[in-house]
């Protein structure tokens, strides 16, 4: 009896969905921030990240043992790594909040998290289209949308760091803490862009 063929595109899409789930939870953490329950929320985020790791491991296992894959093995592995980065960096944001014992949320952090969420939503849309990348008429649109969101995040990051150093000069710990949190948040959106850019490259390479 033939073994059922592994669905690489479906597995990559599930990784994107984990990233989207984490982004939504991060917004919830920030909007309803409570230092007393942060460790619990951090654990919940980490559980999603662990599930994404397991999905990543499953992809690698099939790539290593199967002869034929729908696209080059190296591209599948790299895409899976880049998708895993999003989950890792989102998890890291919550850890930064905990490590620096944040007591209240800097307002721009919520706006940044909302950009991350929008980027992961567009990313999942792109991953759904990726299965048919040779014929898709919308994949490139999703790539552009994530690129635009990354530019928006860059502007917000620049303005936020300037605000921290301009208007909180008497709070060095506050500046340091939120500078680190924002650096991690920027990594999240950069990681989303890295994924869609690679999908665009793979589509061109295989057209």
mmCIF file of C-alpha atoms in Angstrom:
data_model
loop_
_atom_site.group_PDB
_atom_site.id
_atom_site.type_symbol
_atom_site.label_atom_id
_atom_site.label_comp_id
_atom_site.label_asym_id
_atom_site.label_seq_id
_atom_site.Cartn_x
_atom_site.Cartn_y
_atom_site.Cartn_z
ATOM 1 C CA UNK A 1 0.000 0.000 0.000
ATOM 2 C CA UNK A 2 1.449 3.370 -1.081
ATOM 3 C CA UNK A 3 2.229 5.888 1.636
ATOM 4 C CA UNK A 4 0.141 9.073 1.531
ATOM 5 C CA UNK A 5 2.092 11.918 -0.006
ATOM 6 C CA UNK A 6 3.162 14.612 2.446
ATOM 7 C CA UNK A 7 1.562 18.019 1.836
ATOM 8 C CA UNK A 8 4.479 20.435 2.041
ATOM 9 C CA UNK A 9 2.429 23.463 1.072
ATOM 10 C CA UNK A 10 -0.182 22.652 3.702
ATOM 11 C CA UNK A 11 2.533 22.222 6.334
ATOM 12 C CA UNK A 12 4.101 25.569 5.447
ATOM 13 C CA UNK A 13 0.672 27.198 5.613
ATOM 14 C CA UNK A 14 0.144 25.762 9.101
ATOM 15 C CA UNK A 15 3.417 27.324 10.181
ATOM 16 C CA UNK A 16 2.114 30.666 8.958
ATOM 17 C CA UNK A 17 -1.135 30.121 10.848
ATOM 18 C CA UNK A 18 0.819 29.512 14.052
ATOM 19 C CA UNK A 19 2.606 32.823 13.487
ATOM 20 C CA UNK A 20 -0.758 34.537 12.978
ATOM 21 C CA UNK A 21 -2.133 32.955 16.153
ATOM 22 C CA UNK A 22 0.863 34.190 18.123
ATOM 23 C CA UNK A 23 0.496 37.703 16.714
ATOM 24 C CA UNK A 24 -3.158 37.818 17.790
ATOM 25 C CA UNK A 25 -2.256 36.626 21.270
ATOM 26 C CA UNK A 26 0.502 39.236 21.524
ATOM 27 C CA UNK A 27 -2.052 41.974 20.810
ATOM 28 C CA UNK A 28 -4.285 40.554 23.519
ATOM 29 C CA UNK A 29 -1.363 40.581 25.970
ATOM 30 C CA UNK A 30 -0.577 44.213 25.180
ATOM 31 C CA UNK A 31 -4.141 45.541 25.116
ATOM 32 C CA UNK A 32 -5.132 43.787 28.345
ATOM 33 C CA UNK A 33 -1.748 44.008 29.991
ATOM 34 C CA UNK A 34 -1.488 42.622 33.497
ATOM 35 C CA UNK A 35 1.977 41.993 34.947
ATOM 36 C CA UNK A 36 0.447 39.487 37.368
ATOM 37 C CA UNK A 37 -0.677 37.166 34.566
ATOM 38 C CA UNK A 38 2.153 37.839 32.108
ATOM 39 C CA UNK A 39 3.984 34.601 32.908
ATOM 40 C CA UNK A 40 0.817 32.617 32.100
ATOM 41 C CA UNK A 41 0.340 34.451 28.806
ATOM 42 C CA UNK A 42 4.008 33.962 28.017
ATOM 43 C CA UNK A 43 3.601 30.225 28.556
ATOM 44 C CA UNK A 44 0.572 30.173 26.234
ATOM 45 C CA UNK A 45 2.594 31.926 23.529
ATOM 46 C CA UNK A 46 5.424 29.478 24.074
ATOM 47 C CA UNK A 47 3.051 26.547 23.561
ATOM 48 C CA UNK A 48 2.143 27.913 20.119
ATOM 49 C CA UNK A 49 5.835 28.358 19.356
ATOM 50 C CA UNK A 50 6.458 24.740 20.383
ATOM 51 C CA UNK A 51 3.671 23.551 18.076
ATOM 52 C CA UNK A 52 5.296 25.506 15.237
ATOM 53 C CA UNK A 53 8.633 23.841 16.080
ATOM 54 C CA UNK A 54 6.997 20.425 15.832
ATOM 55 C CA UNK A 55 5.546 21.327 12.442
ATOM 56 C CA UNK A 56 8.982 22.509 11.378
ATOM 57 C CA UNK A 57 10.518 19.202 12.495
ATOM 58 C CA UNK A 58 7.903 17.241 10.539
ATOM 59 C CA UNK A 59 8.767 19.180 7.374
ATOM 60 C CA UNK A 60 12.493 18.523 7.851
ATOM 61 C CA UNK A 61 11.875 14.817 8.456
ATOM 62 C CA UNK A 62 9.985 14.437 5.176
ATOM 63 C CA UNK A 63 12.503 16.509 3.224
ATOM 64 C CA UNK A 64 15.293 14.273 4.522
ATOM 65 C CA UNK A 65 13.550 10.999 3.675
ATOM 66 C CA UNK A 66 11.639 11.709 0.468
ATOM 67 C CA UNK A 67 13.230 11.686 -2.959
ATOM 68 C CA UNK A 68 10.777 13.967 -4.779
ATOM 69 C CA UNK A 69 9.525 17.277 -3.425
ATOM 70 C CA UNK A 70 7.291 19.862 -5.173
ATOM 71 C CA UNK A 71 10.048 22.490 -5.096
ATOM 72 C CA UNK A 72 13.757 22.224 -4.330
ATOM 73 C CA UNK A 73 14.508 20.729 -0.930
ATOM 74 C CA UNK A 74 16.774 23.622 0.003
ATOM 75 C CA UNK A 75 13.951 26.088 -0.674
ATOM 76 C CA UNK A 76 11.501 24.142 1.486
ATOM 77 C CA UNK A 77 13.986 23.995 4.363
ATOM 78 C CA UNK A 78 14.791 27.707 4.102
ATOM 79 C CA UNK A 79 11.117 28.687 3.963
ATOM 80 C CA UNK A 80 10.388 26.558 7.018
ATOM 81 C CA UNK A 81 13.293 28.177 8.875
ATOM 82 C CA UNK A 82 12.090 31.665 8.001
ATOM 83 C CA UNK A 83 8.540 30.877 9.085
ATOM 84 C CA UNK A 84 9.874 29.485 12.350
ATOM 85 C CA UNK A 85 11.762 32.749 12.898
ATOM 86 C CA UNK A 86 8.461 34.667 13.052
ATOM 87 C CA UNK A 87 7.174 32.477 15.871
ATOM 88 C CA UNK A 88 10.506 32.610 17.708
ATOM 89 C CA UNK A 89 10.682 36.407 17.544
ATOM 90 C CA UNK A 90 7.058 36.853 18.634
ATOM 91 C CA UNK A 91 7.694 34.569 21.583
ATOM 92 C CA UNK A 92 10.784 36.640 22.333
ATOM 93 C CA UNK A 93 8.715 39.852 22.579
ATOM 94 C CA UNK A 94 6.727 38.416 25.489
ATOM 95 C CA UNK A 95 9.939 37.231 27.130
ATOM 96 C CA UNK A 96 11.364 40.748 26.910
ATOM 97 C CA UNK A 97 8.272 42.161 28.625
ATOM 98 C CA UNK A 98 8.760 39.645 31.414
ATOM 99 C CA UNK A 99 12.540 39.961 31.758
ATOM 100 C CA UNK A 100 12.434 43.755 32.022
ATOM 101 C CA UNK A 101 9.500 43.563 34.448
ATOM 102 C CA UNK A 102 7.387 45.912 32.331
ATOM 103 C CA UNK A 103 4.585 47.491 34.385
ATOM 104 C CA UNK A 104 2.717 49.438 31.726
ATOM 105 C CA UNK A 105 2.577 49.363 27.954
ATOM 106 C CA UNK A 106 4.162 52.015 25.783
ATOM 107 C CA UNK A 107 1.270 52.990 23.463
ATOM 108 C CA UNK A 108 3.111 52.541 20.164
ATOM 109 C CA UNK A 109 3.746 48.891 21.052
ATOM 110 C CA UNK A 110 0.103 48.057 20.395
ATOM 111 C CA UNK A 111 0.229 49.742 16.990
ATOM 112 C CA UNK A 112 3.398 47.790 16.165
ATOM 113 C CA UNK A 113 1.786 44.513 17.217
ATOM 114 C CA UNK A 114 -1.215 45.278 15.000
ATOM 115 C CA UNK A 115 1.112 45.727 12.027
ATOM 116 C CA UNK A 116 2.704 42.368 12.826
ATOM 117 C CA UNK A 117 -0.730 40.756 12.938
ATOM 118 C CA UNK A 118 -1.703 42.284 9.586
ATOM 119 C CA UNK A 119 1.560 41.053 8.085
ATOM 120 C CA UNK A 120 0.925 37.494 9.311
ATOM 121 C CA UNK A 121 -2.623 37.596 7.908
ATOM 122 C CA UNK A 122 -1.249 38.594 4.486
ATOM 123 C CA UNK A 123 1.467 35.985 4.890
ATOM 124 C CA UNK A 124 -1.106 33.220 5.405
ATOM 125 C CA UNK A 125 -2.972 34.441 2.315
ATOM 126 C CA UNK A 126 0.285 34.234 0.361
ATOM 127 C CA UNK A 127 0.970 30.726 1.670
ATOM 128 C CA UNK A 128 -2.504 29.599 0.551
ATOM 129 C CA UNK A 129 -1.693 30.867 -2.939
ATOM 130 C CA UNK A 130 1.801 29.396 -2.904
ATOM 131 C CA UNK A 131 0.497 25.912 -3.690
ATOM 132 C CA UNK A 132 -0.440 27.219 -7.138
ATOM 133 C CA UNK A 133 2.367 29.745 -7.471
ATOM 134 C CA UNK A 134 2.909 28.946 -11.156
ATOM 135 C CA UNK A 135 -0.643 30.057 -11.989
ATOM 136 C CA UNK A 136 -1.483 32.422 -9.145
ATOM 137 C CA UNK A 137 -2.458 35.949 -10.104
ATOM 138 C CA UNK A 138 -2.503 37.232 -6.505
ATOM 139 C CA UNK A 139 0.665 35.866 -4.870
ATOM 140 C CA UNK A 140 2.684 38.903 -5.921
ATOM 141 C CA UNK A 141 -0.018 41.176 -4.469
ATOM 142 C CA UNK A 142 0.344 39.545 -1.055
ATOM 143 C CA UNK A 143 4.122 39.905 -1.279
ATOM 144 C CA UNK A 144 3.738 43.627 -1.968
ATOM 145 C CA UNK A 145 1.249 44.015 0.906
ATOM 146 C CA UNK A 146 3.698 42.515 3.396
ATOM 147 C CA UNK A 147 6.513 44.678 1.990
ATOM 148 C CA UNK A 148 4.329 47.766 2.488
ATOM 149 C CA UNK A 149 3.550 46.753 6.073
ATOM 150 C CA UNK A 150 7.262 46.269 6.748
ATOM 151 C CA UNK A 151 7.896 49.834 5.569
ATOM 152 C CA UNK A 152 5.098 51.066 7.835
ATOM 153 C CA UNK A 153 6.653 49.186 10.755
ATOM 154 C CA UNK A 154 10.076 50.690 9.995
ATOM 155 C CA UNK A 155 8.613 54.200 10.201
ATOM 156 C CA UNK A 156 6.828 53.437 13.464
ATOM 157 C CA UNK A 157 10.016 51.901 14.880
ATOM 158 C CA UNK A 158 12.025 55.004 13.954
ATOM 159 C CA UNK A 159 9.455 57.382 15.466
ATOM 160 C CA UNK A 160 9.074 55.289 18.610
ATOM 161 C CA UNK A 161 12.786 55.049 19.351
ATOM 162 C CA UNK A 162 13.152 58.791 18.755
ATOM 163 C CA UNK A 163 10.244 59.456 21.114
ATOM 164 C CA UNK A 164 11.764 57.245 23.803
ATOM 165 C CA UNK A 165 15.081 59.084 23.684
ATOM 166 C CA UNK A 166 13.483 62.540 23.323
ATOM 167 C CA UNK A 167 10.691 62.388 25.880
ATOM 168 C CA UNK A 168 11.856 59.874 28.470
ATOM 169 C CA UNK A 169 15.386 61.097 29.166
ATOM 170 C CA UNK A 170 14.836 60.806 32.919
ATOM 171 C CA UNK A 171 13.871 57.113 32.600
ATOM 172 C CA UNK A 172 16.949 55.232 31.349
ATOM 173 C CA UNK A 173 15.591 51.809 32.305
ATOM 174 C CA UNK A 174 12.328 52.578 30.491
ATOM 175 C CA UNK A 175 14.274 53.597 27.380
ATOM 176 C CA UNK A 176 16.450 50.492 27.469
ATOM 177 C CA UNK A 177 13.530 48.141 28.082
ATOM 178 C CA UNK A 178 11.293 49.443 25.334
ATOM 179 C CA UNK A 179 14.164 49.822 22.874
ATOM 180 C CA UNK A 180 14.795 46.093 23.288
ATOM 181 C CA UNK A 181 11.111 45.199 22.985
ATOM 182 C CA UNK A 182 10.749 47.251 19.811
ATOM 183 C CA UNK A 183 13.878 45.708 18.321
ATOM 184 C CA UNK A 184 12.278 42.264 18.774
ATOM 185 C CA UNK A 185 9.002 43.458 17.286
ATOM 186 C CA UNK A 186 10.821 44.809 14.263
ATOM 187 C CA UNK A 187 12.439 41.389 13.824
ATOM 188 C CA UNK A 188 8.953 39.856 13.640
ATOM 189 C CA UNK A 189 7.871 42.036 10.738
ATOM 190 C CA UNK A 190 11.256 41.645 9.011
ATOM 191 C CA UNK A 191 10.853 37.868 9.288
ATOM 192 C CA UNK A 192 7.426 38.076 7.609
ATOM 193 C CA UNK A 193 8.979 40.035 4.756
ATOM 194 C CA UNK A 194 11.799 37.497 4.463
ATOM 195 C CA UNK A 195 9.253 34.705 3.953
ATOM 196 C CA UNK A 196 7.169 36.405 1.258
ATOM 197 C CA UNK A 197 10.261 37.663 -0.545
ATOM 198 C CA UNK A 198 11.543 34.105 -0.738
ATOM 199 C CA UNK A 199 8.183 32.870 -2.009
ATOM 200 C CA UNK A 200 8.377 35.485 -4.740
ATOM 201 C CA UNK A 201 11.899 34.372 -5.621
ATOM 202 C CA UNK A 202 10.860 30.704 -5.762
ATOM 203 C CA UNK A 203 7.919 31.592 -8.007
ATOM 204 C CA UNK A 204 10.224 33.442 -10.413
ATOM 205 C CA UNK A 205 12.813 30.680 -10.341
ATOM 206 C CA UNK A 206 10.234 28.043 -11.227
ATOM 207 C CA UNK A 207 8.228 30.011 -13.786
#
